[in-house]
Structures are given as structure tokens and as C-alpha cells.
Short mmCIF file of C-alpha atoms in Angstrom, two decimals:
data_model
loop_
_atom_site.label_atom_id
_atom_site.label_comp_id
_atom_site.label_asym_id
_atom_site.label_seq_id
_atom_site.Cartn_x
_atom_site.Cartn_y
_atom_site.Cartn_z
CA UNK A 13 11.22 -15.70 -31.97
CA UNK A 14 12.35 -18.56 -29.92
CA UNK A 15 10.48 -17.86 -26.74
CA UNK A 16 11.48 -20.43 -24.03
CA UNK A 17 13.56 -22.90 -24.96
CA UNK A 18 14.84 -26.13 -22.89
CA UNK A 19 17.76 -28.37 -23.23
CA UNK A 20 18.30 -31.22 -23.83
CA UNK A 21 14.70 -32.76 -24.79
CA UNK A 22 15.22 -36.08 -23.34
CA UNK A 23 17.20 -37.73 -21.28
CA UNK A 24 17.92 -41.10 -19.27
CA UNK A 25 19.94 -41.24 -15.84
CA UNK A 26 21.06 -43.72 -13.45
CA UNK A 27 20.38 -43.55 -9.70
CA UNK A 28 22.57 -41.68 -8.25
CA UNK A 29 23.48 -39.63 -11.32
CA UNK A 30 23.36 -36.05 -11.46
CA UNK A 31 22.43 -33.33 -14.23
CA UNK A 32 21.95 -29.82 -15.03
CA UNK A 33 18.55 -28.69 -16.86
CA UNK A 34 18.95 -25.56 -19.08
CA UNK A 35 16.23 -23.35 -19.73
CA UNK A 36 16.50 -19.63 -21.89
CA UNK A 37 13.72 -17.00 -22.49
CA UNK A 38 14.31 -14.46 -25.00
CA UNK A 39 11.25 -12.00 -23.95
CA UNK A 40 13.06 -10.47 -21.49
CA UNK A 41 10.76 -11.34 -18.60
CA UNK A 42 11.86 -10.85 -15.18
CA UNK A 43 10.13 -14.20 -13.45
CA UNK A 44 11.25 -17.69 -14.37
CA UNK A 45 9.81 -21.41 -13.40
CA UNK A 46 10.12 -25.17 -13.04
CA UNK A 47 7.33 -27.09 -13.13
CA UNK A 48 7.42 -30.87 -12.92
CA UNK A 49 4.60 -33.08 -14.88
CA UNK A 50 3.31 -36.21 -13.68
CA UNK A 51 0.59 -38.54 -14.90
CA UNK A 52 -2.66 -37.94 -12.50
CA UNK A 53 -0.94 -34.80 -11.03
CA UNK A 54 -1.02 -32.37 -13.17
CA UNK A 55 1.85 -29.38 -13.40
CA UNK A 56 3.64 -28.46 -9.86
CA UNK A 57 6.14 -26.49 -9.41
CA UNK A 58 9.23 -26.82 -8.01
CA UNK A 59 11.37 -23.58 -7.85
CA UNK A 60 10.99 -20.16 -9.36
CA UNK A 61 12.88 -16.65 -10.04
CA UNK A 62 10.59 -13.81 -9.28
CA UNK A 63 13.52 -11.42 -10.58
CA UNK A 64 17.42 -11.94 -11.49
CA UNK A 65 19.08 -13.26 -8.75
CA UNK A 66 16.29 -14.52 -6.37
CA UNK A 67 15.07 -17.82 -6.06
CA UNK A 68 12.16 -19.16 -3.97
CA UNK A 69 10.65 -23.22 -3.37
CA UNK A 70 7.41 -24.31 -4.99
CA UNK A 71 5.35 -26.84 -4.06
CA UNK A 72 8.27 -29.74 -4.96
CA UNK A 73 11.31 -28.32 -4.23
CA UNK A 74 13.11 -31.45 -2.73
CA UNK A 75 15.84 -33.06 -4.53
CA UNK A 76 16.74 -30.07 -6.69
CA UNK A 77 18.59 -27.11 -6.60
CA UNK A 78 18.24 -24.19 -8.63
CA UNK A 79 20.52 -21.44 -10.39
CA UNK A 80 19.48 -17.62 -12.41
CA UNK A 81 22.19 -17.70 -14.27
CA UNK A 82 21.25 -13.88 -15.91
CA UNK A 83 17.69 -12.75 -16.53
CA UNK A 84 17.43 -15.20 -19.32
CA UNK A 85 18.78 -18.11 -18.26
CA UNK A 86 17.57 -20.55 -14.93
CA UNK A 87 18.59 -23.78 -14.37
CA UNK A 88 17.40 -26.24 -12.51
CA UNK A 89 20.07 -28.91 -11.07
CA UNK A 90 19.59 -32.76 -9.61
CA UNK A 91 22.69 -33.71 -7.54
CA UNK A 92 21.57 -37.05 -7.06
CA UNK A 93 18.68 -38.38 -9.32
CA UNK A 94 16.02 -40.41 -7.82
CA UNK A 95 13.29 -42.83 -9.68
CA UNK A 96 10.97 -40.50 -8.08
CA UNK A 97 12.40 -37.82 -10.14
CA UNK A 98 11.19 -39.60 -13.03
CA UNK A 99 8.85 -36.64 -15.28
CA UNK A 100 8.40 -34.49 -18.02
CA UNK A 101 10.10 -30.75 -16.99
CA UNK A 102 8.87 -27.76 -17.84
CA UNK A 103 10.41 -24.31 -17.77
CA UNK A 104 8.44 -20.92 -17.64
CA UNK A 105 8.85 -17.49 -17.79
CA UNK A 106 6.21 -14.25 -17.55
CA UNK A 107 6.98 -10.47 -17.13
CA UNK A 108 6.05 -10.35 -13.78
CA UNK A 109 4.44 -13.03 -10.56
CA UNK A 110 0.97 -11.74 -12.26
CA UNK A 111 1.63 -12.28 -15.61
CA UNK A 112 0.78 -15.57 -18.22
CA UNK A 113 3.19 -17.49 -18.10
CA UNK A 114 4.76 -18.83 -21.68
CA UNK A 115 6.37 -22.56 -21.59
CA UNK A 116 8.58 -24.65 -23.00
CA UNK A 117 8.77 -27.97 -25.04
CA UNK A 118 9.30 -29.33 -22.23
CA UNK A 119 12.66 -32.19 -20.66
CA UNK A 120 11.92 -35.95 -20.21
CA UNK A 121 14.00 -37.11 -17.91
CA UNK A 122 13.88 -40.85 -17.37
CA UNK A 123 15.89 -42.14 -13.89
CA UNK A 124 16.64 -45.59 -13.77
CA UNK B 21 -3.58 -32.35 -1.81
CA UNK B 22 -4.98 -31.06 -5.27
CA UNK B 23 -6.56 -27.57 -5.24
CA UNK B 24 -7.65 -27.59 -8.54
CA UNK B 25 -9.44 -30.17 -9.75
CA UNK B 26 -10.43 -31.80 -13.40
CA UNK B 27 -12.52 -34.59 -12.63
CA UNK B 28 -12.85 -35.65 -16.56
CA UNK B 29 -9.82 -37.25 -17.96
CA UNK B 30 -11.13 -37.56 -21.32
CA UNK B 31 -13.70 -35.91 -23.66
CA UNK B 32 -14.83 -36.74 -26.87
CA UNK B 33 -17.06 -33.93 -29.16
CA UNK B 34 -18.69 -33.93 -32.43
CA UNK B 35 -16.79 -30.97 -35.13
CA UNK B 36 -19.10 -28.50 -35.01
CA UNK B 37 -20.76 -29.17 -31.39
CA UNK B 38 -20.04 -27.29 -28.19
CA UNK B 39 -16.97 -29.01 -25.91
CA UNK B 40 -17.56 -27.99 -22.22
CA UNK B 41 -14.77 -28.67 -20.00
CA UNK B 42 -14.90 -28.33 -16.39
CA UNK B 43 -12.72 -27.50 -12.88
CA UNK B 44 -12.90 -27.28 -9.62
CA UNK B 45 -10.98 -25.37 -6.68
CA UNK B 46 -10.95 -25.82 -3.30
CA UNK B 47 -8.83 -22.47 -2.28
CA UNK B 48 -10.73 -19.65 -1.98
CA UNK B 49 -8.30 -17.38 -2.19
CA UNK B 50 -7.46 -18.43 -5.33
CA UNK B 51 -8.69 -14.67 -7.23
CA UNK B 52 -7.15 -15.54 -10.75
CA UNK B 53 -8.24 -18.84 -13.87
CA UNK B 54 -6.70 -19.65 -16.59
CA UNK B 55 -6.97 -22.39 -19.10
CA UNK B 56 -3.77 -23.80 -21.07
CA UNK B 57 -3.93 -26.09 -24.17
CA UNK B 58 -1.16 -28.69 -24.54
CA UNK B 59 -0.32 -30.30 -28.05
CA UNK B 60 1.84 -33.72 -27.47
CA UNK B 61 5.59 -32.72 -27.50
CA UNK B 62 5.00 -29.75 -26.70
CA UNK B 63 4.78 -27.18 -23.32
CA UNK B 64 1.05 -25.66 -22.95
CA UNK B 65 0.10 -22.50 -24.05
CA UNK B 66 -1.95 -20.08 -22.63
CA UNK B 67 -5.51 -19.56 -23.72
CA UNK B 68 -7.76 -17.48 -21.59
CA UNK B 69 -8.25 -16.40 -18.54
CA UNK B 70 -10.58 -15.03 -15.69
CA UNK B 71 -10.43 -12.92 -12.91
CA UNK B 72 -12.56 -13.60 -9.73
CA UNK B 73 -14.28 -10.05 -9.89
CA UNK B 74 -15.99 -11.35 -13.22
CA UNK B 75 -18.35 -14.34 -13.99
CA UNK B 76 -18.09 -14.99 -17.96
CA UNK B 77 -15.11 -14.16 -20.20
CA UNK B 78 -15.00 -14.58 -24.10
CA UNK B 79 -12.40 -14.85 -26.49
CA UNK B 80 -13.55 -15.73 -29.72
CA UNK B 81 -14.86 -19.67 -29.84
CA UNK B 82 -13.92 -20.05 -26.40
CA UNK B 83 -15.94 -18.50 -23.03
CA UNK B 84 -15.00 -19.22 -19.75
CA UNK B 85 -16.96 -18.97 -16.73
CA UNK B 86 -16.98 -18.65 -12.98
CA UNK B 87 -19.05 -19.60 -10.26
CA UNK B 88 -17.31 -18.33 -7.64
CA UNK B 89 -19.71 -19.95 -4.71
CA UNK B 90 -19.49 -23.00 -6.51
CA UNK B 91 -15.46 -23.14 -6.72
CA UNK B 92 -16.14 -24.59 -10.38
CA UNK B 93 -15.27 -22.57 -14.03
CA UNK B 94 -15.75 -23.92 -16.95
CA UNK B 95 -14.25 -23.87 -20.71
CA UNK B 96 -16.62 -23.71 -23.37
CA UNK B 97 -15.74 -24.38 -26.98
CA UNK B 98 -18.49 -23.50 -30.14
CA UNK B 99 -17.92 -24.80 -32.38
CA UNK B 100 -15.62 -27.47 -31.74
CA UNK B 101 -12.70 -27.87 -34.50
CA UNK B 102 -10.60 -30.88 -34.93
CA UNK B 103 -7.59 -28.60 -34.23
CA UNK B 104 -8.77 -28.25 -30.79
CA UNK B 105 -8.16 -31.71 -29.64
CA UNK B 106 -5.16 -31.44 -27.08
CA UNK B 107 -4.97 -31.74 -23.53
CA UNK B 108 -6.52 -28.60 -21.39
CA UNK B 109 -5.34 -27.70 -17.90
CA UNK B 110 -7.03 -25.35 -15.81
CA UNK B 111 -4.63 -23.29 -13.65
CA UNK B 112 -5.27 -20.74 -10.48
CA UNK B 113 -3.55 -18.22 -8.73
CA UNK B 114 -4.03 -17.08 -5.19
CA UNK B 115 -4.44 -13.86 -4.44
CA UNK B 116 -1.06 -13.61 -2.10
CA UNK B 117 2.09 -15.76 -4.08
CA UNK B 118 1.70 -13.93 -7.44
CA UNK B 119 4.19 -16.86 -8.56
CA UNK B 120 2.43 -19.99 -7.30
CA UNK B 121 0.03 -20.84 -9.95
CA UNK B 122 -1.93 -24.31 -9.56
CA UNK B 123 -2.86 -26.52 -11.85
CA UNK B 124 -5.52 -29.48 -12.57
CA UNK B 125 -4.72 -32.66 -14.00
CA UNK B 126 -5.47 -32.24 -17.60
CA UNK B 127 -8.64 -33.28 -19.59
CA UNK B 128 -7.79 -34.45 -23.18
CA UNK B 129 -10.36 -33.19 -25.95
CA UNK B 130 -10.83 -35.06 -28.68
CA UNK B 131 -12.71 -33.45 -31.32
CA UNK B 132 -14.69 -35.90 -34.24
CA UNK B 133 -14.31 -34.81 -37.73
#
């Protein structure tokens, strides 16, 4: 049972670069998430699904762009990385809005 | 601005002794607490959680509880194991935006064998 699983695990960009962050939940849960993780800050989130094909801004949502793909898959897209977009990712996913919510392993993204 | 707060970075705890761990919230329409443990490497999992209508909830080793007119919960962990050292977040939810869930910066348990 596989849960939520991100790709890739790590990863180092130039400025100016841009990438695609894959998440996949296997639980069949309806609401997906993309949290950012920064040291003193704490988790913040930065887009989520509440249900296959909706998407709605967090608390972060500049400088990304997101995609449901299908109800397992949302990705989470920087067209044009930034330093400041320098953090550990994390994807989430829960049954509903007022479920817990059940993370992955986590991205490191690196921007140079 | 940070909602929740975790004003302890760090905490270090005998094996066997009680770890308290503490937040505070600002919000108070936050209605919904939770607590996460985070290993290194990888993403937190949840651990238990609180509702606003209740003061104390127990699960096991671990009791959390909530002082609502305060704006502070607390984590408590008897006894302490060495398996529990990790980093804990406490998270809330506000009673409108289901999905928004806000979290603290983290204190890191370290529990002495």
C-alpha cells in the first residue's frame, strides 16, 4: 500500500528553469494538496483539489500552477523557478476538506 | 503572519518521563487540532487530534488538550520512548475552508535512552 507517493525526491534547478512535480494517492480520496516547507515557517500550502477537476489557492500560491490530472494524480508546476522557491514539497491527500490528511516523502527542490 | 504557533524549537526528555509539547493559535475560528510527527526523510504523519467542543483527548501514550480561552493545546507523551524523537507540528483547521489546515513550526523531541 503505497499511499502518497512523490516524484522525483530531489532535485536542483537553475533560475529561470521550469519543472513539473508529480504526486499519486492510491486511497482513492477525493481532496489533494501542496504544501511547501520552510525552516522557521512551518508547512503552508500552496494549492489544493477539493474534488477531481477543481483547484483552489492556498496561502502561497504565487509562482506555481497546478494540474488534477485524474482523482489520483495532482501536479504541481513552476514555469519559472525562483531562489525563493527554494523548499522541501509536500503532497497530500484526505477523503474529504474534513478529513486527516496522509503525506508524502516529500520533493527537495534546490533553485540556484 | 503565523496562526499557529510552537514557541519551542527543541525538546529534550528522559525515556520513561512525560514530554509535553505545546501550541498556540491566534484564530478563533480555528474549531479543529491535530498533531503530526515527522521522521527525517520523510512526510509527517498524523497522530491525534481534537475537536474544539472537547478539552482532553487520549490515544494511548499520547493526550492532547485544549484550552480553548487560552488559544493553547498541548501534546503530552507518558512515557516517553526513544522512538518518539521526531519533529511534531501542531496543525488547525478553521471552521469555514475545510481544506486550509495551518500549521506551527515544528518542535523536535528528542527522547534520552
Amino acid at each position: 500500500n503505497a499511499g502518497v507517493t512523490q516524484t522525483p525526491k530531489f532535485q536542483v534547478l537553475k533560475t529561470g528553469q521550469s519543472m513539473t512535480l508529480q504526486c499519486a494517492q492510491d486511497m482513492n480520496h477525493n481532496s489533494m494538496y501542496w504544501y511547501r516547507q520552510d525552516p522557521g515557517m512551518g508547512l503552508r500550502l500552496i494549492y489544493y483539489s477539493a474534488s477531481e477537476g477543481t483547484t483552489d489557492k492556498g496561502e502561497v500560491p504565487n509562482g506555481y500552477n497546478v494540474s488534477r490530472l485524474n482523482k489520483r494524480e495532482f501536479s504541481l508546476r513552476l514555469e519559472s523557478a525562483a531562489p525563493s522557491q527554494t523548499s522541501v514539497y509536500f503532497c497530500a491527500s484526505s477523503e474529504t476538506g474534513l478529513d486527516i490528511q496522509y503525506f508524502g516523502a516529500g520533493t527537495r527542490l534546490s533553485v540556484l | 503572519d503565523q496562526q499557529v504557533k510552537q514557541n519551542s524549537p527543541s525538546l529534550s526528555v528522559q525515556e520513561g518521563r512525560i514530554s509535553i509539547l505545546n501550541c498556540d493559535y491566534t484564530n478563533s475560528m480555528f474549531d479543529y487540532f491535530l498533531w503530526y510527527k515527522k521522521y527525517p526523510a520523510e512526510g509527517p504523519t498524523f497522530l491525534i487530534s481534537i475537536s474544539s467542543i472537547k478539552d482532553k483527548n487520549e490515544d494511548g501514550r499520547f493526550t492532547v488538550f485544549l484550552n480553548k480561552s487560552a488559544k493553547h493545546l498541548s501534546l503530552h507523551i507518558v512515557p516517553s520512548q526513544p522512538g518518539d524523537s521526531a519533529v511534531y507540528f501542531c496543525a488547525a483547521r478553521p471552521l469555514a475552508g475545510a481544506n486550509n489546515l495551518f500549521f506551527g513550526t515544528g518542535t523536535r523531541l528528542t527522547v534520552i535512552p
